[in-house]
Amino acid sequence: MKTYSEYHLGDMLARYVTDEAGHIGLMLIPANRACDVLEKPWAVESLVQCHARGDQLPNGYGNGHTMATSTATARMKLCGQERQGGTIVTTLADDTGRRAYHHLTWHEGLQALRVSTVFENVTDAPITLDLLSSVNLGGITPFTASDACGALMIHRARSAWSAEGRLQSESAETLHLERSWTGHALRVEKFGQIGSMPVRQWFPFLAVEDTAAGVTWAMQLACPSSWQAELRRKDDGLNLMMGLPDEDFGHWCKTLQPGETFEAPEAYLTVGEGSVDAVSQRLLSVQRENWLRRAEPLPVMFNEYCTTWGEPSHTNMVRIADCLRGRGIDIMVMDAGWYAKGDGGWSDCGGDWIPNEARLFPQGLKATADAIRDAGMKPGIWFEMETCAKDSDVFKREDMLLTRHGVVIDTDNRRFLDMRKQAVQDYLQARVTGLLQQCGFEYIKVDYNDCIGVGCDDPDSLGEGLRQNMQGTLRFLRAMREAVPGLYIENCASGGHRLEPSLMAITDMASFSDAHECAEIPIIAANLHRLILPGQSQIWAVLRHTDSLRRINYSLVNTFLGVMCLSGDVLTLTDAQWHKVAEGIDFYRAVRGIIRDGVSEFHGTVSASWRHPTGWQAICRRAGAETLVVLHTFGGGFPQQVTLPVAADRILRVMCSEDNEVTLIGGQLTIALCAPFEAVAVHLRAGDGQCNQSMQ
């Protein structure tokens, strides 16, 4: 193996390596650690992995586990490389007319790289791809000798309904990724997500930490449909790959006619010194660049779902709007139920999107939106436009619905519109975008409450049908934004089932979870700091008139881990409770720039159980000279006080419920802990020259 080329990309060094056979692979290292790279006897793994119908399958007991590292990939050799502005384009080809273009993009200000792969059929016959990688990174770890026994930790992020973002960290040995004694048998750990909820079980995120060298590699995939990730090993080097699922895993294949090309989903890639907590913040620099409202103040939200529980009538909405008038709320969202048919419930009616004017909105929906606006808030509305329920007319329009094996996909009470069809796009433009325009709504909550599954009928494959359908969703959202200038779009899928980069890039914020009133809300919200921007993470604070002030404080401080979204018994809160809410809104407005622009550090010890949490946690988020500390205790035992390092010399304000003593001495912030399930928020600043300070 020898170095073919090197590129300094900020504080990273991209090193392309080749072997005598002409293969080319990619290594990524911190630039200041280049001198620490060891010479190790490992094989070059091609930076593009592909497989087509009829190719030989992998050996080394890999067949059925992977479609990578096959003879088809081995035939792809380096043809050339050039730098086009901020993009390094590497061309690979074989002698049959297959060609691949690997793009690696970076510019000043990014702490991560964008990676994409384009496959071109230059033959005179169709090619059916069964695998095409988005990113394939080799040479891990170049810093620790031999097979780095005991040094490699693999980090992934699990997800489940109302429990999104759990970090799962396992050693390479635990995952059975030790090389064999001869290097013959291929070790593979493969995982991913199947269906239209790309964050239903795993986030499209993968990191490997060399704990001996203190270096971590991390990657994400921007893909709203099925995806897969692989860790592979034959020798002393570990290889990481992400992309669309292969034909084995996700029933994806794509036929390219002569002259056609196909581009795999974009991936993000980074390396840095430090743990997964630190390096995940680098990876988010790409999501920050994608974020459309990255320079705007974060709003204060109110969503009435946990207030009316599906009864958002004009009367109810006006009462709530009058109650919220002058309280610092920026956006008021009307959630599900406005389209209920007749005098019945709403849960089986989604799909037609016709307001119930006879019972709920006798003056029309526009009057309700106008009333919210008159109360000083932007009006918002809930939709679940990609699906339909059994009492809707469109539920019976099978020509507009997705099928699998010729049968409409039906998950008891959800069918799915075929977002590939222009007739469906036109229908939604009229029923959804048209209603937004007619009524003057300035915010839309886009929900999605079931999963298509492995895919839908398509001439190529079920997986390709799914991919195209989800691209149709992205196309509709872009068109809706263009048709309604200034529109806020919320990405919700039973909470957090679609918190992946491509959807986050075309929406303004996301519902972090369906955890409405749960004790684990701050645990979920904190874990998501590794995976999405807190400035796009909308967190529930459901306020009940039966809540103690400690509980009200806990709920409000939770939202300092993202975007504040109030709900609950606002019509019956006491003056004391409203005083605490006002304090929370004022505090949030003071620190929302830190939430939006900062970088997070993680502290604490939380139990394995999130439903019955014990211990404590703290997030220290810093932006420039300012720091926000958000601390929570849970059940069980916790220390009497915690001390956190902060880059600050002055406490600006504290929000708590127990008169906690807070002391800052020499950059060490000490907070006294008084009770279970309490929350303390501290706003600090550096540069004021005040070294020692105490507040209570």
XYZ file of C-alpha atoms in Angstrom:
696
model
C 0.000 0.000 0.000
C 1.290 3.470 -0.844
C -0.021 7.030 -0.676
C -1.479 8.243 -3.964
C -2.526 11.746 -2.888
C -3.192 13.810 0.215
C -5.470 16.781 0.844
C -5.518 19.007 3.918
C -9.186 19.759 4.591
C -9.275 22.039 7.606
C -7.844 20.050 10.496
C -8.364 16.752 8.644
C -6.075 14.938 6.233
C -7.701 12.880 3.473
C -5.178 10.284 2.341
C -5.908 8.239 -0.781
C -3.964 4.975 -0.850
C -3.371 2.501 -3.656
C -1.950 -0.975 -4.089
C -0.061 -2.669 -6.908
C -3.298 -3.877 -8.511
C -4.548 -0.306 -8.969
C -7.230 -0.225 -6.277
C -7.743 3.044 -4.418
C -9.029 3.523 -0.906
C -9.552 6.382 1.532
C -8.091 7.032 4.959
C -9.045 10.045 7.060
C -6.900 11.237 9.964
C -6.504 14.330 12.118
C -3.901 16.418 10.297
C -1.847 16.970 13.429
C -1.575 13.206 13.961
C -0.088 12.346 10.555
C 3.277 11.561 12.088
C 1.633 8.998 14.395
C 0.372 6.803 11.551
C 1.848 3.309 11.704
C 2.857 1.056 8.833
C 0.483 -1.876 9.041
C 0.021 -4.879 6.722
C -3.544 -4.334 5.607
C -5.218 -4.489 2.234
C -6.676 -1.489 0.440
C -10.469 -1.553 0.362
C -11.924 0.315 -2.608
C -13.553 3.621 -1.734
C -16.515 2.584 -3.943
C -18.209 -0.745 -3.265
C -20.598 -2.048 -5.912
C -22.250 -5.264 -6.998
C -24.445 -6.044 -9.994
C -26.749 -8.892 -10.899
C -24.700 -11.842 -12.122
C -21.441 -10.850 -10.409
C -19.613 -13.334 -8.268
C -20.602 -13.019 -4.633
C -18.130 -12.404 -1.790
C -16.051 -15.250 -0.472
C -14.587 -15.640 3.014
C -18.038 -16.694 4.264
C -19.374 -13.246 3.425
C -22.125 -14.277 1.013
C -25.458 -13.424 2.627
C -23.797 -11.039 5.069
C -22.523 -8.508 2.548
C -22.368 -7.757 -1.155
C -19.239 -5.651 -0.752
C -15.630 -6.787 -1.309
C -16.628 -8.933 -4.286
C -14.627 -9.548 -7.474
C -16.786 -6.907 -9.194
C -15.476 -4.254 -6.809
C -11.965 -5.650 -7.161
C -12.100 -5.038 -10.927
C -12.791 -1.322 -10.369
C -9.402 0.412 -10.680
C -8.234 3.984 -10.363
C -8.597 5.954 -13.595
C -7.808 9.429 -12.343
C -8.379 12.101 -9.755
C -8.870 15.849 -9.926
C -9.863 18.665 -7.638
C -12.816 20.702 -8.861
C -13.063 23.670 -6.499
C -13.869 22.251 -3.092
C -14.567 18.754 -4.431
C -12.109 15.926 -5.006
C -13.405 13.676 -7.784
C -11.913 10.199 -8.050
C -12.827 8.088 -11.077
C -12.805 4.290 -11.008
C -13.636 1.897 -13.841
C -13.306 -1.692 -14.907
C -12.622 -3.162 -18.336
C -16.293 -3.920 -19.033
C -17.600 -0.332 -19.087
C -18.625 0.234 -15.496
C -17.548 3.587 -14.124
C -17.891 5.257 -10.724
C -17.219 8.806 -9.594
C -16.445 9.372 -5.933
C -16.993 12.958 -4.727
C -15.499 14.268 -1.502
C -16.383 17.888 -0.708
C -15.130 20.310 1.923
C -14.936 24.058 2.361
C -13.759 26.455 5.048
C -15.940 26.350 8.144
C -16.938 22.693 7.870
C -15.606 20.166 10.356
C -16.865 17.272 8.266
C -16.895 16.133 4.638
C -19.713 15.495 2.202
C -19.300 12.235 0.290
C -21.319 10.892 -2.630
C -20.934 8.261 -5.335
C -22.218 8.242 -8.920
C -22.299 5.026 -10.965
C -22.371 5.198 -14.774
C -23.210 2.410 -17.188
C -20.850 2.846 -20.147
C -21.518 -0.660 -21.462
C -23.865 -1.564 -24.299
C -26.211 -3.609 -22.061
C -28.353 -2.942 -18.973
C -26.720 -3.280 -15.550
C -28.772 -4.087 -12.461
C -27.063 -2.731 -9.376
C -27.612 -4.702 -6.179
C -25.237 -2.533 -4.122
C -23.693 0.906 -4.404
C -21.999 2.446 -1.393
C -22.309 6.113 -0.503
C -19.171 6.131 1.621
C -16.536 3.500 2.360
C -13.724 4.344 4.763
C -10.797 2.055 5.504
C -7.616 1.950 7.526
C -9.047 2.052 11.050
C -7.066 2.317 13.167
C -3.708 3.563 11.841
C -2.606 4.722 15.295
C -2.614 1.559 17.410
C -0.405 -1.421 16.588
C -1.546 -4.747 15.185
C -5.294 -5.337 15.400
C -5.718 -2.714 18.168
C -6.909 -5.289 20.678
C -9.104 -3.672 23.320
C -8.824 -0.193 21.780
C -11.722 0.050 19.320
C -15.199 1.089 20.489
C -18.109 1.107 18.043
C -20.811 3.684 18.731
C -24.310 3.524 17.285
C -27.566 5.287 18.181
C -30.663 3.225 18.794
C -34.196 4.516 18.448
C -37.701 3.505 19.431
C -41.002 5.316 19.833
C -40.634 7.908 22.606
C -37.083 6.713 23.268
C -34.964 8.165 20.469
C -31.184 8.472 20.372
C -29.843 5.977 22.928
C -26.081 5.716 22.442
C -24.951 2.090 22.241
C -21.210 1.583 22.659
C -19.567 -1.815 22.216
C -16.036 -3.001 21.705
C -14.914 -4.494 18.422
C -14.382 -7.731 20.290
C -17.939 -7.718 21.687
C -19.268 -7.310 18.148
C -17.082 -10.233 17.046
C -15.016 -8.021 14.747
C -11.657 -9.496 15.672
C -9.777 -10.757 12.649
C -9.387 -14.491 12.209
C -6.035 -16.156 12.824
C -5.335 -16.386 9.071
C -7.209 -13.305 7.895
C -9.328 -15.505 5.624
C -12.803 -15.211 7.124
C -14.615 -11.908 6.589
C -16.079 -10.409 9.745
C -19.219 -8.329 9.163
C -21.513 -6.352 11.449
C -24.419 -5.094 9.380
C -27.313 -2.983 10.587
C -29.762 -0.460 9.234
C -33.408 0.437 8.888
C -36.053 -0.860 6.509
C -38.984 1.284 5.426
C -40.196 4.863 5.380
C -39.302 5.600 9.000
C -35.502 5.773 8.674
C -34.971 6.286 12.424
C -37.338 3.620 13.713
C -34.677 1.326 15.222
C -31.295 2.874 14.426
C -30.181 6.338 13.431
C -28.111 6.405 10.206
C -25.047 7.137 12.353
C -21.863 5.200 13.031
C -18.680 6.060 14.914
C -15.515 4.165 15.800
C -13.270 5.369 18.592
C -9.630 4.389 19.044
C -9.555 4.781 22.810
C -5.799 4.206 22.976
C -5.024 7.016 20.526
C -7.914 9.295 21.477
C -9.244 9.568 17.901
C -12.827 9.013 16.682
C -14.228 8.559 13.149
C -17.940 9.267 12.587
C -20.382 9.219 9.668
C -24.044 9.893 8.909
C -26.237 9.128 5.905
C -28.801 11.561 4.481
C -31.515 9.153 3.389
C -35.305 9.248 4.065
C -35.854 5.611 3.073
C -34.185 2.265 3.832
C -30.440 2.299 4.484
C -27.667 0.103 5.781
C -24.274 0.330 7.445
C -21.493 -2.234 7.590
C -18.355 -2.749 9.618
C -16.047 -5.235 7.915
C -12.728 -6.769 8.762
C -10.324 -9.316 7.360
C -6.985 -8.014 8.586
C -5.751 -5.426 11.089
C -7.849 -2.679 9.503
C -11.523 -2.016 10.164
C -13.663 -0.688 7.281
C -16.877 1.353 7.585
C -19.541 1.624 4.879
C -22.952 3.318 4.599
C -25.460 3.626 1.791
C -28.718 2.313 0.405
C -29.571 -1.228 1.478
C -28.348 -3.949 -0.799
C -30.655 -6.473 -2.441
C -30.145 -8.954 0.394
C -30.912 -6.526 3.206
C -33.490 -4.105 1.831
C -34.675 -5.589 -1.467
C -33.052 -2.709 -3.332
C -31.759 -2.984 -6.864
C -31.699 -0.546 -9.749
C -31.369 -1.238 -13.476
C -29.360 1.269 -15.503
C -29.652 1.315 -19.253
C -26.551 2.069 -21.351
C -25.518 5.671 -20.741
C -27.567 6.065 -17.549
C -26.181 7.134 -14.197
C -27.330 6.718 -10.592
C -26.249 8.738 -7.552
C -26.237 7.193 -4.095
C -27.465 9.254 -1.100
C -25.030 11.762 0.327
C -23.074 10.844 3.446
C -21.221 12.993 5.979
C -17.843 11.975 7.332
C -15.432 13.341 9.934
C -12.513 12.469 12.200
C -11.214 14.239 15.265
C -9.419 13.928 18.537
C -11.675 13.142 21.453
C -14.602 10.883 22.256
C -17.752 10.230 20.270
C -19.414 13.047 22.219
C -16.909 15.584 20.898
C -16.600 14.266 17.348
C -20.370 13.984 16.858
C -20.483 17.779 17.250
C -18.097 18.058 14.276
C -20.411 15.917 12.166
C -23.309 18.293 12.880
C -21.465 21.127 11.125
C -22.907 19.816 7.827
C -26.463 19.797 9.191
C -25.883 23.350 10.393
C -24.866 24.366 6.874
C -28.009 22.709 5.468
C -30.343 24.370 7.996
C -32.438 27.005 6.267
C -33.080 29.106 9.404
C -29.649 28.805 11.006
C -29.341 32.591 11.463
C -32.838 33.250 12.867
C -33.843 33.398 16.568
C -35.467 30.220 17.835
C -39.231 30.666 18.355
C -41.323 29.942 21.431
C -43.927 27.384 20.359
C -47.341 26.361 21.633
C -49.037 23.200 20.369
C -52.552 22.537 21.621
C -52.525 18.743 21.254
C -51.995 18.065 24.968
C -54.575 20.758 25.756
C -57.605 19.632 23.752
C -56.507 16.069 22.858
C -57.948 16.258 19.363
C -60.738 18.839 19.822
C -59.261 21.966 18.222
C -62.539 23.759 17.539
C -62.699 27.463 16.719
C -64.059 28.133 20.201
C -61.259 26.198 21.885
C -58.560 27.762 19.749
C -59.796 31.305 20.394
C -59.948 30.688 24.157
C -56.389 29.367 24.135
C -55.143 32.188 21.916
C -56.688 34.790 24.226
C -55.064 33.095 27.212
C -51.651 33.145 25.510
C -51.945 36.729 24.276
C -48.970 38.795 25.420
C -47.138 35.862 27.037
C -44.244 35.732 24.578
C -45.460 32.867 22.371
C -44.381 33.197 18.724
C -46.227 30.319 17.014
C -49.468 28.554 17.971
C -50.113 25.205 16.276
C -53.492 23.526 15.875
C -52.851 19.791 15.967
C -54.875 16.779 14.829
C -58.668 16.668 14.756
C -59.736 19.724 12.737
C -60.843 17.467 9.828
C -63.061 15.114 11.882
C -66.173 14.036 9.998
C -69.668 14.748 11.352
C -69.970 14.341 15.109
C -67.475 11.480 15.305
C -63.824 11.181 16.209
C -60.872 12.202 14.090
C -58.435 9.296 14.195
C -60.002 7.468 11.208
C -60.567 10.550 9.031
C -57.152 11.682 7.829
C -56.633 11.889 4.089
C -59.307 14.191 2.684
C -58.185 17.247 4.687
C -61.527 19.046 4.630
C -62.183 21.202 7.728
C -65.235 20.249 9.775
C -67.115 23.543 9.437
C -70.472 22.181 10.521
C -69.373 21.316 14.065
C -65.886 22.687 14.728
C -65.284 25.724 12.514
C -68.608 27.374 11.610
C -66.814 30.550 10.493
C -64.313 28.631 8.416
C -60.738 27.708 9.230
C -59.428 31.072 8.053
C -61.268 32.788 10.907
C -59.402 30.582 13.363
C -56.033 31.346 11.772
C -56.889 35.059 11.824
C -57.820 34.896 15.513
C -54.446 33.337 16.364
C -52.688 36.011 14.355
C -54.735 38.743 16.043
C -53.489 37.394 19.390
C -49.918 38.080 18.240
C -48.867 34.575 17.127
C -48.215 32.885 13.805
C -50.928 30.258 13.162
C -49.906 26.675 12.476
C -51.741 23.495 11.498
C -51.154 19.720 11.567
C -51.239 17.396 8.542
C -50.326 13.784 7.812
C -50.570 14.121 4.058
C -48.610 11.041 2.926
C -51.137 8.654 4.479
C -54.900 8.192 4.668
C -57.231 6.513 7.173
C -60.226 4.268 6.589
C -63.038 6.830 6.828
C -61.502 9.110 4.213
C -62.604 9.044 0.584
C -59.031 8.768 -0.686
C -58.610 5.531 1.311
C -60.679 3.884 -1.419
C -58.797 5.509 -4.322
C -56.474 2.591 -4.989
C -55.121 4.281 -8.100
C -53.499 6.863 -5.773
C -52.120 4.376 -3.241
C -48.958 2.324 -2.884
C -49.118 -1.405 -3.518
C -46.849 -4.347 -2.835
C -47.197 -7.429 -5.019
C -50.275 -5.796 -6.515
C -52.068 -5.370 -3.188
C -52.607 -2.009 -1.484
C -50.291 -1.615 1.513
C -52.639 -1.404 4.497
C -51.431 -1.297 8.126
C -54.822 -1.676 9.794
C -55.696 2.029 9.704
C -53.131 3.550 7.352
C -52.733 3.411 3.619
C -50.029 5.334 1.803
C -50.303 7.778 -1.070
C -48.024 7.129 -4.031
C -45.832 10.227 -3.865
C -44.248 9.307 -7.223
C -47.445 10.129 -9.116
C -48.162 13.609 -10.411
C -51.858 13.110 -9.668
C -51.000 12.648 -5.999
C -48.725 15.683 -5.990
C -51.554 17.722 -7.563
C -54.100 16.393 -5.040
C -51.893 17.376 -2.106
C -51.098 20.725 -3.648
C -54.828 21.460 -3.678
C -55.779 19.956 -0.301
C -52.666 20.864 1.729
C -50.754 23.716 0.112
C -53.979 25.298 -1.103
C -55.476 25.292 2.394
C -52.324 26.865 3.841
C -52.566 29.631 1.269
C -56.323 30.189 1.609
C -56.272 30.406 5.395
C -52.937 32.135 5.854
C -51.237 29.464 7.942
C -47.547 30.201 8.440
C -46.499 26.890 10.037
C -47.221 23.274 9.164
C -46.575 20.243 11.332
C -45.955 17.352 8.948
C -46.658 14.140 10.836
C -46.231 10.538 9.679
C -47.555 7.732 11.852
C -46.812 4.407 10.215
C -44.229 2.669 8.057
C -44.501 1.438 4.465
C -42.216 -1.480 5.233
C -39.732 -3.028 2.845
C -41.052 -1.205 -0.198
C -43.668 -0.837 -2.907
C -44.190 -2.080 -6.427
C -41.675 -0.792 -8.962
C -40.232 -2.258 -12.175
C -36.769 -2.393 -10.573
C -37.424 -3.541 -7.014
C -39.472 -2.950 -3.873
C -36.608 -1.022 -2.325
C -36.245 1.238 -5.355
C -39.989 1.910 -5.281
C -39.656 2.975 -1.650
C -36.661 5.194 -2.436
C -38.498 6.935 -5.260
C -41.624 7.386 -3.130
C -39.680 9.094 -0.359
C -37.933 11.288 -2.896
C -41.455 12.261 -3.955
C -42.103 13.385 -0.376
C -39.006 15.589 -0.452
C -40.129 17.000 -3.804
C -43.563 17.891 -2.400
C -42.091 19.600 0.678
C -39.793 21.708 -1.499
C -42.714 22.716 -3.720
C -44.856 23.579 -0.700
C -42.138 25.808 0.724
C -41.798 27.573 -2.614
C -45.561 28.099 -2.863
C -45.867 29.517 0.679
C -42.970 31.936 1.250
C -41.716 32.076 4.829
C -43.503 28.852 5.794
C -42.166 26.956 8.821
C -42.158 23.179 8.280
C -41.969 20.740 11.199
C -40.676 17.216 10.613
C -42.669 14.822 12.797
C -43.109 11.071 12.478
C -44.770 9.760 15.629
C -42.227 12.078 17.163
C -38.698 11.275 16.064
C -38.893 8.447 13.513
C -37.583 10.650 10.661
C -34.746 12.585 12.337
C -32.328 12.029 9.453
C -30.286 14.660 7.598
C -32.115 14.881 4.250
C -35.472 15.633 5.886
C -33.851 17.903 8.462
C -32.307 19.868 5.588
C -35.664 20.873 4.076
C -37.584 21.373 7.330
C -37.099 24.048 9.944
C -37.363 21.915 13.035
C -38.503 18.486 14.165
C -40.578 17.006 16.911
C -37.844 15.432 19.003
C -40.127 12.689 20.336
C -43.681 11.793 21.298
C -42.534 11.828 24.935
C -45.084 14.410 26.068
C -45.049 14.330 29.872
C -42.398 11.712 30.621
C -39.608 11.950 33.178
C -37.160 10.803 30.494
C -37.708 13.845 28.244
C -34.355 15.473 29.153
C -32.509 12.184 28.628
C -33.901 11.810 25.106
C -33.309 15.485 24.327
C -29.700 15.352 25.539
C -28.875 12.200 23.566
C -30.185 13.859 20.410
C -27.463 16.530 20.747
C -25.151 13.993 19.073
C -27.480 13.432 16.114
C -29.435 16.588 15.199
C -29.032 20.272 15.908
C -30.705 21.319 19.185
C -31.963 24.396 17.337
C -34.083 22.025 15.233
C -35.174 19.801 18.137
C -38.638 20.848 19.357
C -39.213 19.650 22.919
C -42.546 19.313 24.713
C -43.231 21.123 27.986
C -46.724 19.934 28.909
C -47.962 21.985 31.865
C -50.665 20.633 34.187
C -52.598 22.649 36.766
C -51.877 19.815 39.218
C -48.102 20.158 38.714
C -45.916 21.359 41.557
C -43.609 24.278 40.834
C -40.735 21.798 40.819
C -42.462 19.832 38.065
C -43.284 22.998 36.099
C -39.649 24.060 36.388
C -38.475 20.588 35.283
C -40.697 20.691 32.200
C -39.576 24.180 31.209
C -35.858 23.554 31.693
C -36.200 20.450 29.506
C -36.882 22.753 26.565
C -33.551 24.547 27.018
C -32.100 21.423 25.366
C -33.820 22.459 22.120
C -36.787 24.518 20.938
C -39.425 25.356 23.564
C -42.890 23.933 22.805
C -45.552 24.512 25.472
C -48.838 22.638 25.811
C -51.237 21.473 28.502
C -53.594 23.138 30.975
C -52.815 26.743 30.114
C -56.443 27.779 30.723
C -56.330 26.743 34.390
C -52.767 27.410 35.571
C -52.429 29.425 38.776
C -50.713 32.797 38.996
C -47.706 31.157 40.652
C -47.470 28.593 37.864
C -47.735 31.308 35.206
C -45.006 33.261 36.993
C -42.709 30.246 36.645
C -43.686 29.863 32.967
C -42.881 33.524 32.347
C -39.504 33.026 34.026
C -38.851 30.035 31.738
C -39.778 31.937 28.579
C -37.548 34.869 29.565
C -34.653 32.523 30.338
C -35.123 30.650 27.053
C -35.136 33.886 25.065
C -31.880 34.903 26.762
C -30.088 31.636 25.924
C -31.649 30.623 22.603
C -28.598 31.888 20.704
C -26.473 29.404 22.656
C -28.967 26.614 21.906
C -28.880 27.516 18.217
C -25.148 28.123 17.717
C -23.353 26.224 20.469
C -21.414 22.998 20.900
C -22.431 20.505 23.585
C -20.467 18.646 26.252
C -22.018 15.731 28.117
C -21.754 14.990 31.842
C -23.408 12.699 34.346
C -24.391 9.138 35.066
C -27.832 7.959 33.965
C -29.265 4.498 34.562
C -29.836 2.012 31.754
C -33.581 2.448 32.312
C -34.989 5.597 30.777
C -38.558 4.875 31.870
C -37.434 4.671 35.511
C -34.321 6.817 35.417
C -31.865 7.249 38.247
C -28.752 9.400 38.543
C -28.127 12.809 36.989
C -27.040 14.469 33.767
C -25.802 17.848 32.597
C -25.298 19.389 29.182
C -22.844 22.279 28.942
C -23.428 24.102 25.677
C -21.043 26.872 24.683
C -21.342 29.495 21.942
C -18.582 32.108 21.864
C -18.269 33.748 25.274
C -21.560 32.342 26.601
C -22.355 28.968 28.167
C -25.652 27.320 29.052
C -25.655 24.540 31.639
C -28.785 22.361 31.814
C -28.758 19.908 34.717
C -31.323 17.315 35.788
C -31.561 14.857 38.640
C -33.613 11.691 38.405
C -34.713 9.059 40.902
C -32.485 6.989 43.156
C -29.201 8.261 44.476
C -27.362 11.292 43.170
C -24.506 13.362 44.615
C -25.140 16.281 46.952
C -23.440 18.532 44.446
C -21.762 18.368 41.060
C -18.859 20.397 39.733
C -18.552 21.092 36.007
C -15.727 22.772 34.084
C -16.987 25.853 32.225
C -15.251 28.505 30.129
C -16.849 31.365 32.048
C -16.151 33.811 34.842
C -19.623 35.214 35.529
C -23.044 33.771 36.302
C -25.715 35.780 34.510
C -28.818 33.982 35.753
C -30.029 30.757 37.342
C -33.374 29.003 36.977
C -34.310 26.336 39.520
C -37.087 25.334 41.909
C -35.259 24.459 45.126
C -33.094 27.539 45.821
C -30.056 25.520 44.762
C -26.731 27.100 45.656
C -24.678 27.738 42.518
C -21.003 28.732 42.806
C -18.418 29.625 40.161
C -14.772 29.551 41.241
C -11.889 29.530 38.789
C -13.852 28.088 35.887
C -15.460 25.372 38.039
C -19.244 25.557 38.365
C -20.634 23.813 41.440
C -24.373 23.187 41.748
C -25.988 21.849 44.919
C -28.570 19.146 44.228
C -31.584 19.127 46.509
C -34.264 16.742 45.255
C -35.087 13.997 42.747
C -36.475 15.078 39.386
C -35.374 18.662 39.697
C -33.798 20.842 37.023
C -31.295 23.675 37.197
C -30.291 25.938 34.317
C -27.361 28.329 34.525
C -26.436 31.042 32.014
C -22.771 32.095 32.147
C -20.394 34.344 30.276
C -16.630 34.646 29.893
C -14.596 37.805 29.683
C -16.103 39.801 32.549
C -13.108 39.234 34.823
C -15.172 38.063 37.818
C -13.545 34.832 38.958
C -15.569 33.850 42.043
C -19.350 34.089 42.319
C -22.181 32.479 44.243
C -25.917 32.650 43.597
C -28.981 31.089 45.199
